[in-house]
mmCIF file of N, CA, C and O in Angstrom:
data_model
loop_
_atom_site.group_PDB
_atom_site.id
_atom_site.type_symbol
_atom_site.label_atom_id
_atom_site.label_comp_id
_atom_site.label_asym_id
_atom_site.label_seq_id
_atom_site.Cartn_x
_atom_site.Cartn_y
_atom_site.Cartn_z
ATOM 1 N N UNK A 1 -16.790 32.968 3.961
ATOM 2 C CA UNK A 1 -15.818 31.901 3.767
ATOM 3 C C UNK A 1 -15.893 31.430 2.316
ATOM 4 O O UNK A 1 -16.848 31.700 1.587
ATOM 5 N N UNK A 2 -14.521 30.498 1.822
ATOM 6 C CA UNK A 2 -14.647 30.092 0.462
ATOM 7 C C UNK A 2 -15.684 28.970 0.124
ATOM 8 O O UNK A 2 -16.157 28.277 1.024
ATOM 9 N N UNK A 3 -15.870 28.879 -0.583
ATOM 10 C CA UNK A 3 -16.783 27.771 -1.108
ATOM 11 C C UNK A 3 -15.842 26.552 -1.118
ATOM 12 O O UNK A 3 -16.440 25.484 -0.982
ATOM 13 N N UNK A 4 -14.717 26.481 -1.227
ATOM 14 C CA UNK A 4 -13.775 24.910 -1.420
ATOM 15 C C UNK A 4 -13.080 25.349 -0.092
ATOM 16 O O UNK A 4 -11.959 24.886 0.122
ATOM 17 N N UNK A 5 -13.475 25.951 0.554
ATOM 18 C CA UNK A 5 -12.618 26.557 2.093
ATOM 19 C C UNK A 5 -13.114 24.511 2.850
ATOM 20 O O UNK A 5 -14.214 23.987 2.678
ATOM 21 N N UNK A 6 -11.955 23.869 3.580
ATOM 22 C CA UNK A 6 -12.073 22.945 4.660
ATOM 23 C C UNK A 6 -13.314 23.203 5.522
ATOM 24 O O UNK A 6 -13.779 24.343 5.527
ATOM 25 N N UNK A 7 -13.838 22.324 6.187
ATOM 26 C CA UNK A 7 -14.435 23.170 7.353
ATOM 27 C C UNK A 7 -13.874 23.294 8.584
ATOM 28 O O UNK A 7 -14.176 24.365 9.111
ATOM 29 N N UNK A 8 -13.255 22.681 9.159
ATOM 30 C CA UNK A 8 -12.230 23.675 9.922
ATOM 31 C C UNK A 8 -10.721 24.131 9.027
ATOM 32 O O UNK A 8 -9.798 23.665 8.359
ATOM 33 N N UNK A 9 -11.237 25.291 9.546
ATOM 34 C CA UNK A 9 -9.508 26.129 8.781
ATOM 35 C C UNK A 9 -8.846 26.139 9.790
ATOM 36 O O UNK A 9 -9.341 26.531 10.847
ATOM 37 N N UNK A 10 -7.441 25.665 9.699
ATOM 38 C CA UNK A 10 -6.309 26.143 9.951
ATOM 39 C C UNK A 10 -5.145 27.452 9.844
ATOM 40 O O UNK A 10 -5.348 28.391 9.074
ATOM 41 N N UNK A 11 -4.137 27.391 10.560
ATOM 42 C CA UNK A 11 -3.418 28.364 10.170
ATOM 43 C C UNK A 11 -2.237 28.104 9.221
ATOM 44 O O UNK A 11 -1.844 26.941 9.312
ATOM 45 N N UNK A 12 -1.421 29.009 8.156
ATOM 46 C CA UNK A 12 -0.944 28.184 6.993
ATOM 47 C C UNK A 12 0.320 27.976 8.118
ATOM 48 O O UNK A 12 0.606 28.525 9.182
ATOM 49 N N UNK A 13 0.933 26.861 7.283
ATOM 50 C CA UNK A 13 1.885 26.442 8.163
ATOM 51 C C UNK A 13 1.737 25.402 9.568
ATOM 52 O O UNK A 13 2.637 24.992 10.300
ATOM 53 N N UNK A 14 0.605 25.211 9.621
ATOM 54 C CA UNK A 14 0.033 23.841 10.915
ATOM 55 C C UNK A 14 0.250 23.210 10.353
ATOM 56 O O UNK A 14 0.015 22.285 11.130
ATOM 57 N N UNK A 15 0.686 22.553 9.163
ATOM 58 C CA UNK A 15 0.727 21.153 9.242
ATOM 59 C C UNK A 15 2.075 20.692 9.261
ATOM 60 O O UNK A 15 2.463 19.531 9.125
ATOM 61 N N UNK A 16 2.890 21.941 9.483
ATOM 62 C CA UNK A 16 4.332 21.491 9.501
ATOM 63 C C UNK A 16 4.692 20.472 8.636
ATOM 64 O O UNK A 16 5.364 19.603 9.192
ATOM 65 N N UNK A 17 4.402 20.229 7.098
ATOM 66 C CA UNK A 17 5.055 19.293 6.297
ATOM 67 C C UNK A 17 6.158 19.775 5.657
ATOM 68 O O UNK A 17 6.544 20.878 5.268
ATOM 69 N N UNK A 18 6.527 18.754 5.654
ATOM 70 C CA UNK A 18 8.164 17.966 4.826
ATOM 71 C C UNK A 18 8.276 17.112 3.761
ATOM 72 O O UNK A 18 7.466 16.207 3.557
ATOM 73 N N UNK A 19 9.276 17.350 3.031
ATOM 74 C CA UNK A 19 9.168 16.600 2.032
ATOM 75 C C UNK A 19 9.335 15.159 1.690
ATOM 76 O O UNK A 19 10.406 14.639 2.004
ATOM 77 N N UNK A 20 8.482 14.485 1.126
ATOM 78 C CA UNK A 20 8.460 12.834 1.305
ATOM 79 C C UNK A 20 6.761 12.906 2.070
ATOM 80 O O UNK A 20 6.085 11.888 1.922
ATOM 81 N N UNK A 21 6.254 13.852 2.697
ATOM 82 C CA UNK A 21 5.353 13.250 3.425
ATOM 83 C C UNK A 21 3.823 13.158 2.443
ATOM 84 O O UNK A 21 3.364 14.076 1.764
ATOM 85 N N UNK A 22 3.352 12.044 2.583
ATOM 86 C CA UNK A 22 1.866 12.001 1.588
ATOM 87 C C UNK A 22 0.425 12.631 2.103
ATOM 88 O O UNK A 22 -0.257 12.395 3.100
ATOM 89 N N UNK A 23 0.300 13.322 1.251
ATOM 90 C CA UNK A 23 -1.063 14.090 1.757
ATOM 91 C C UNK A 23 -2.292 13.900 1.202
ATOM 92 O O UNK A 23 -2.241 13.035 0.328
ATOM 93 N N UNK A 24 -3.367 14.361 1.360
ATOM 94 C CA UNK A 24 -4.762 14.133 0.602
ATOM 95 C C UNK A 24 -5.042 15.971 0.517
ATOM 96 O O UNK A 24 -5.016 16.987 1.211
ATOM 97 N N UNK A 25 -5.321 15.462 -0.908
ATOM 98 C CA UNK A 25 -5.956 17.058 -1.949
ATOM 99 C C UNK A 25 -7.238 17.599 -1.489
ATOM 100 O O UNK A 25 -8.049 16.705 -1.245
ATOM 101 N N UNK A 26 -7.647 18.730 -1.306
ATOM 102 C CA UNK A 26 -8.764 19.277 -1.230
ATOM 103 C C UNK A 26 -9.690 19.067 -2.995
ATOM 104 O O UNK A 26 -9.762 20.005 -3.789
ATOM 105 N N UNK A 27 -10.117 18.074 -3.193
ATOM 106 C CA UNK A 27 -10.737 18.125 -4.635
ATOM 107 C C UNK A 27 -11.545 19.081 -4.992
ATOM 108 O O UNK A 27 -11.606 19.352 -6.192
ATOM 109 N N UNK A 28 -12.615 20.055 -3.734
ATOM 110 C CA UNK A 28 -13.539 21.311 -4.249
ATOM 111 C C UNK A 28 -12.166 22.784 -4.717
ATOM 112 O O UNK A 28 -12.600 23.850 -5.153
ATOM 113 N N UNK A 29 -10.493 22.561 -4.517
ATOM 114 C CA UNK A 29 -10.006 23.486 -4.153
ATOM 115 C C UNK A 29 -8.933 23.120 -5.549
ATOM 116 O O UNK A 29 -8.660 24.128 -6.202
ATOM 117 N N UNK A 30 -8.468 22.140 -5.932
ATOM 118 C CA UNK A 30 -7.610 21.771 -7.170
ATOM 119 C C UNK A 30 -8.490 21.562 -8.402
ATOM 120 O O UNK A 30 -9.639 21.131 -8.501
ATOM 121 N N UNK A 31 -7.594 22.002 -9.332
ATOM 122 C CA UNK A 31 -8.152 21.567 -10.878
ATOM 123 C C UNK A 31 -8.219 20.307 -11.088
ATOM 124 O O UNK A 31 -9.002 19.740 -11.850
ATOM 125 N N UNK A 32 -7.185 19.699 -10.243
ATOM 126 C CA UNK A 32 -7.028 18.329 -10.590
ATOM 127 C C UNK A 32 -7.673 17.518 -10.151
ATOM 128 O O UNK A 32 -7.687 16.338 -10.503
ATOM 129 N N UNK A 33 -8.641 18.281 -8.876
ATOM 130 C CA UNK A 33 -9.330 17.239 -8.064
ATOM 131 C C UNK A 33 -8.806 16.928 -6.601
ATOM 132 O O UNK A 33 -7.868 17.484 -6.030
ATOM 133 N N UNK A 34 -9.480 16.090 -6.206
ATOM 134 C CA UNK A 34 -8.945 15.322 -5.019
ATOM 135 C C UNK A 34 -7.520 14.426 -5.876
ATOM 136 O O UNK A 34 -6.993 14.427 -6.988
ATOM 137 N N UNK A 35 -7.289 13.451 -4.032
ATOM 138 C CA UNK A 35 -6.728 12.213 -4.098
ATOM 139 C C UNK A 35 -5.468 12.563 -3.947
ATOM 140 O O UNK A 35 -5.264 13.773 -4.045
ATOM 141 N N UNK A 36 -4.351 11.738 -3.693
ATOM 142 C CA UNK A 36 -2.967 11.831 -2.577
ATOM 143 C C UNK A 36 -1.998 11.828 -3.965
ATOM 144 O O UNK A 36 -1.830 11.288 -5.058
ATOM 145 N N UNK A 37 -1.386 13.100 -2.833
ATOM 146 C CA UNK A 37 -0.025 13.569 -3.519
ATOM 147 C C UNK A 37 1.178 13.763 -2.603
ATOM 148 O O UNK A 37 0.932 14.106 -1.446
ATOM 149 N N UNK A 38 2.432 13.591 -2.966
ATOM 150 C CA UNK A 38 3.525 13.719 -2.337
ATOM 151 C C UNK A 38 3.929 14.981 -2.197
ATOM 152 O O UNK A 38 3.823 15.703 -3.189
ATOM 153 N N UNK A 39 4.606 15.673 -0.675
ATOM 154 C CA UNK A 39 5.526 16.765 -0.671
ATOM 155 C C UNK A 39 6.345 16.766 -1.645
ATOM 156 O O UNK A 39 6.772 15.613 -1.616
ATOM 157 N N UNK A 40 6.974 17.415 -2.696
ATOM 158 C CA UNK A 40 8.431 17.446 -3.425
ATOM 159 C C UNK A 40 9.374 18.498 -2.462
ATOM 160 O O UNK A 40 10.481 18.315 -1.957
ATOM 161 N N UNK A 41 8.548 19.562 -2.430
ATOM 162 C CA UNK A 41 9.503 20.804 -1.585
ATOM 163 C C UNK A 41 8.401 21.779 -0.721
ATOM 164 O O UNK A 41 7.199 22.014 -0.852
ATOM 165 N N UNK A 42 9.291 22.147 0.081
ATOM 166 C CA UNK A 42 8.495 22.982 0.946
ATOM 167 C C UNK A 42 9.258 24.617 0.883
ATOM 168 O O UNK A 42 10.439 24.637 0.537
ATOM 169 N N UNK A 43 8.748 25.613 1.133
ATOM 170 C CA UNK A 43 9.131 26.556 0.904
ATOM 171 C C UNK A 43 9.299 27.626 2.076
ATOM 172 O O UNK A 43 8.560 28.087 2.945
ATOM 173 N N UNK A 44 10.513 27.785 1.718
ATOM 174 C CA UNK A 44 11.454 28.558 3.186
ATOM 175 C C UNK A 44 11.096 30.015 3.378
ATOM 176 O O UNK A 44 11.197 30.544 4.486
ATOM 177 N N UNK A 45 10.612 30.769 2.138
ATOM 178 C CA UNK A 45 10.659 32.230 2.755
ATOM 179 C C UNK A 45 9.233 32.395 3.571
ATOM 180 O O UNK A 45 8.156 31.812 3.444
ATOM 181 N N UNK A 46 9.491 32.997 4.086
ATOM 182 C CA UNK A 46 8.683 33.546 5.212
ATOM 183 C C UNK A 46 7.397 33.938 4.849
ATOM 184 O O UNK A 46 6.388 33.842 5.547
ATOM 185 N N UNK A 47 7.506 34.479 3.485
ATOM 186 C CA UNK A 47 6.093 35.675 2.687
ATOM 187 C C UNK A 47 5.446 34.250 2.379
ATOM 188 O O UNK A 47 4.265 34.037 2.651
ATOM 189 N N UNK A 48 6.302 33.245 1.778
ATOM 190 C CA UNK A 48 5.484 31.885 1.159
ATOM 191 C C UNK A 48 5.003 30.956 2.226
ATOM 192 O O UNK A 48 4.095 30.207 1.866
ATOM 193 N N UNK A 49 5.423 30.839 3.487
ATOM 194 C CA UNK A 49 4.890 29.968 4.575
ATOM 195 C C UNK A 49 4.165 29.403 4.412
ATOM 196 O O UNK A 49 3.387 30.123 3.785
ATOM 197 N N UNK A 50 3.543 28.068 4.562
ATOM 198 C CA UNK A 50 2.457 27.132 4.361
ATOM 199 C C UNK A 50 2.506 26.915 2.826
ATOM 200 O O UNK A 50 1.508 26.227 2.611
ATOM 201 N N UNK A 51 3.070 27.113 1.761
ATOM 202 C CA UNK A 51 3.173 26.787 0.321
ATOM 203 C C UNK A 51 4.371 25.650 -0.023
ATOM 204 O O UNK A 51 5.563 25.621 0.281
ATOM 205 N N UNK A 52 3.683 24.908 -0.644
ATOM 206 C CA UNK A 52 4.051 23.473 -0.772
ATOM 207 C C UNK A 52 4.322 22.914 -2.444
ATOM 208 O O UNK A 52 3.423 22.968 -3.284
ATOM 209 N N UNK A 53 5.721 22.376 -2.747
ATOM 210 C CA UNK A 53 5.551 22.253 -4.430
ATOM 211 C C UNK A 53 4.514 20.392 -3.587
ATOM 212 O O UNK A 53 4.609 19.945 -2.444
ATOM 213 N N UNK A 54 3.916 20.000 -4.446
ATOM 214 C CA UNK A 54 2.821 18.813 -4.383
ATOM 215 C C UNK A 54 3.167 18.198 -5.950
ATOM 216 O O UNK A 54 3.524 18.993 -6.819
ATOM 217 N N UNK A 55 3.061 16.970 -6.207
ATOM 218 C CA UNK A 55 3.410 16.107 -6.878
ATOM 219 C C UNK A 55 2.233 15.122 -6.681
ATOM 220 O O UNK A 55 2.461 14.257 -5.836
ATOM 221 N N UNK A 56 0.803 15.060 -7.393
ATOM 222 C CA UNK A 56 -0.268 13.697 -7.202
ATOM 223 C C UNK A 56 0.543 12.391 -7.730
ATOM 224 O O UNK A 56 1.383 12.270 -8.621
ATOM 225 N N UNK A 57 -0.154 11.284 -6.654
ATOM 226 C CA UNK A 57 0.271 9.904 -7.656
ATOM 227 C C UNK A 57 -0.256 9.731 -8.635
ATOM 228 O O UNK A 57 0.376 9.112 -9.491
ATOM 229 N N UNK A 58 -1.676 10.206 -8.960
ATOM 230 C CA UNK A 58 -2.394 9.603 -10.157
ATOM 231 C C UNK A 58 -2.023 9.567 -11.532
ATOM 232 O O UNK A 58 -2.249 8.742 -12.418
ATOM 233 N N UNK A 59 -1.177 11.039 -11.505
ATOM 234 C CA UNK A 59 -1.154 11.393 -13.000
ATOM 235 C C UNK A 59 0.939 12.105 -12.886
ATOM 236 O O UNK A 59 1.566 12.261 -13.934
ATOM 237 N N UNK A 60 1.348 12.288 -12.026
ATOM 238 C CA UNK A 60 2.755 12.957 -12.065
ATOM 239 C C UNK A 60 2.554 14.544 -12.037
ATOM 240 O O UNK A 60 3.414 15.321 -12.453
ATOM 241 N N UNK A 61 1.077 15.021 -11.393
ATOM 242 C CA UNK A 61 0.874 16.537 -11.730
ATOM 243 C C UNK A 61 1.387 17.720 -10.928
ATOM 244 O O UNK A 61 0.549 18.204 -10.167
ATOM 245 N N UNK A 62 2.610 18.299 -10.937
ATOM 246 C CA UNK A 62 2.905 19.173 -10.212
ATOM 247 C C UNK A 62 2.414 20.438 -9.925
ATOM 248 O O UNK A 62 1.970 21.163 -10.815
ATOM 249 N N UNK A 63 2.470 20.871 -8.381
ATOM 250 C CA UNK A 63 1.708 22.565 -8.649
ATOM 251 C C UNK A 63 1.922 22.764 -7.070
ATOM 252 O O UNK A 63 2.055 21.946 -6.160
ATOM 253 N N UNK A 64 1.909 23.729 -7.089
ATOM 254 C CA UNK A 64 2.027 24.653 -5.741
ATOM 255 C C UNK A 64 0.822 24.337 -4.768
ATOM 256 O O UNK A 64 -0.301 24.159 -5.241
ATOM 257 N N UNK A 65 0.993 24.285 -3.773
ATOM 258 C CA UNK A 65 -0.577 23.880 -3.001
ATOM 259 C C UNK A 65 -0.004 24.554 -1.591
ATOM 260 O O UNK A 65 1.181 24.462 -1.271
ATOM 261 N N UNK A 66 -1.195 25.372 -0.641
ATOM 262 C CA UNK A 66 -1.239 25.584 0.482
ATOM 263 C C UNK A 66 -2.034 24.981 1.641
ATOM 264 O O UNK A 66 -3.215 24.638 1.594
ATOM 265 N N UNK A 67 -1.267 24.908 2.613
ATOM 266 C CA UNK A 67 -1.743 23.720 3.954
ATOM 267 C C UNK A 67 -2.807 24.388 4.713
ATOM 268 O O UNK A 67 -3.110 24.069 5.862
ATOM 269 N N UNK A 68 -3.464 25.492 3.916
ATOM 270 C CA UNK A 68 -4.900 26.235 4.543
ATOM 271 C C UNK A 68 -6.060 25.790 3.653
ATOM 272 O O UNK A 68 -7.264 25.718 3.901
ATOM 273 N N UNK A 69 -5.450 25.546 2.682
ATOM 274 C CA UNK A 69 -7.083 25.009 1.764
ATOM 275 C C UNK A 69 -7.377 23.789 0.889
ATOM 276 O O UNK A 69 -8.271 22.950 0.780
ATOM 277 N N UNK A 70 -6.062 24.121 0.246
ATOM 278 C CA UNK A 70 -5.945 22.839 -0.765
ATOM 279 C C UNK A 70 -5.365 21.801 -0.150
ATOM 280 O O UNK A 70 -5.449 20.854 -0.931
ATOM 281 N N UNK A 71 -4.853 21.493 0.775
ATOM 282 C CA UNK A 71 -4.187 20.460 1.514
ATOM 283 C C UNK A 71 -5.305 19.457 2.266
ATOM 284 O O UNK A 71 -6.292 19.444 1.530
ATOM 285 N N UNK A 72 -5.402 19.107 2.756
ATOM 286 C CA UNK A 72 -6.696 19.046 3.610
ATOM 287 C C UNK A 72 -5.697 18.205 4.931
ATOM 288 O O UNK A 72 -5.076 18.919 5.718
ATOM 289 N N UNK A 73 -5.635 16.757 5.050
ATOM 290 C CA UNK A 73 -4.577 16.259 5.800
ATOM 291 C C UNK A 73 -3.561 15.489 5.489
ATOM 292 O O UNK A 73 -3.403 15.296 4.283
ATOM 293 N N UNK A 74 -2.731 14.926 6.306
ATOM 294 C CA UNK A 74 -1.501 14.108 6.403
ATOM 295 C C UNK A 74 -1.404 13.128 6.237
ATOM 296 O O UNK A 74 -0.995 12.551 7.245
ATOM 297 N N UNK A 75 -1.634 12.257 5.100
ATOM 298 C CA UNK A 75 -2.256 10.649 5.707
ATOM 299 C C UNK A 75 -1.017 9.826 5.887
ATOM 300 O O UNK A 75 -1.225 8.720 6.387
ATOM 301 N N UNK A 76 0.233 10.117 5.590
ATOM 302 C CA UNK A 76 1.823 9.468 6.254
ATOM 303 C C UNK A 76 2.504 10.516 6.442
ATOM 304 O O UNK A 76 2.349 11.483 5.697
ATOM 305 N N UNK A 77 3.369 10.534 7.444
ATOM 306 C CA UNK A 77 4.896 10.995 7.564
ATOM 307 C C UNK A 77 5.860 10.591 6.836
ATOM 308 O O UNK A 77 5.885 9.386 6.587
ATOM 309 N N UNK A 78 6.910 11.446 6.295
ATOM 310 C CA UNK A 78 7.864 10.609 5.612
ATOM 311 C C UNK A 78 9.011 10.602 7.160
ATOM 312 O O UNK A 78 9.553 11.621 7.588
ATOM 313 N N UNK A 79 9.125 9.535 7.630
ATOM 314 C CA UNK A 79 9.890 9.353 8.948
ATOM 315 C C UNK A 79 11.812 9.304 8.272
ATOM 316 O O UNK A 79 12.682 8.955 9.069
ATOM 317 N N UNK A 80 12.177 9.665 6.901
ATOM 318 C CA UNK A 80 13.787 9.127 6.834
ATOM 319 C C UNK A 80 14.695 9.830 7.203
ATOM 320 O O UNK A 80 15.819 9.609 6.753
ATOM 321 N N UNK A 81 14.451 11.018 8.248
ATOM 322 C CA UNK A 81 15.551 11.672 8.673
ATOM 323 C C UNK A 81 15.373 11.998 10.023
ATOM 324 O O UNK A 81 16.254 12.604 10.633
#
């Protein structure tokens, strides 16, 4: 297993997120660290499943993140639709 691997792993795509919803960073798994970032977009093709554009509050830092490692959990829903 990875060294910044969760300890329970998931499968990509369990966390079924959407955009608007706020998450918490895997900090052993980002450059940037931990600490909560927003969905911007989620990504439709099939090959990309579980890949997420992520947006942190701390700093405005955008980057691709997956809901198997670097994600860790959900801490809101964005409920506006």
């Amino acid at each position: 297993m990875f060294a910044n691997a969760p300890t329970k792993m998931r499968e990509s795509g369990a966390l079924k997120l959407r955009v608007g919803d706020l998450v918490e960073m895997n900090p052993a798994a980002m450059l940037n660290g931990g600490g909560l970032a927003l969905v911007m977009a989620v990504c439709e093709e099939k090959e990309l499943k579980g890949l997420h554009e992520v947006r942190y509050l701390k700093d405005d830092y955008e980057i691709m993140a997956d809901d198997m490692i670097d994600i860790l959990r959900v801490v809101s829903r964005h409920e506006g639709r």
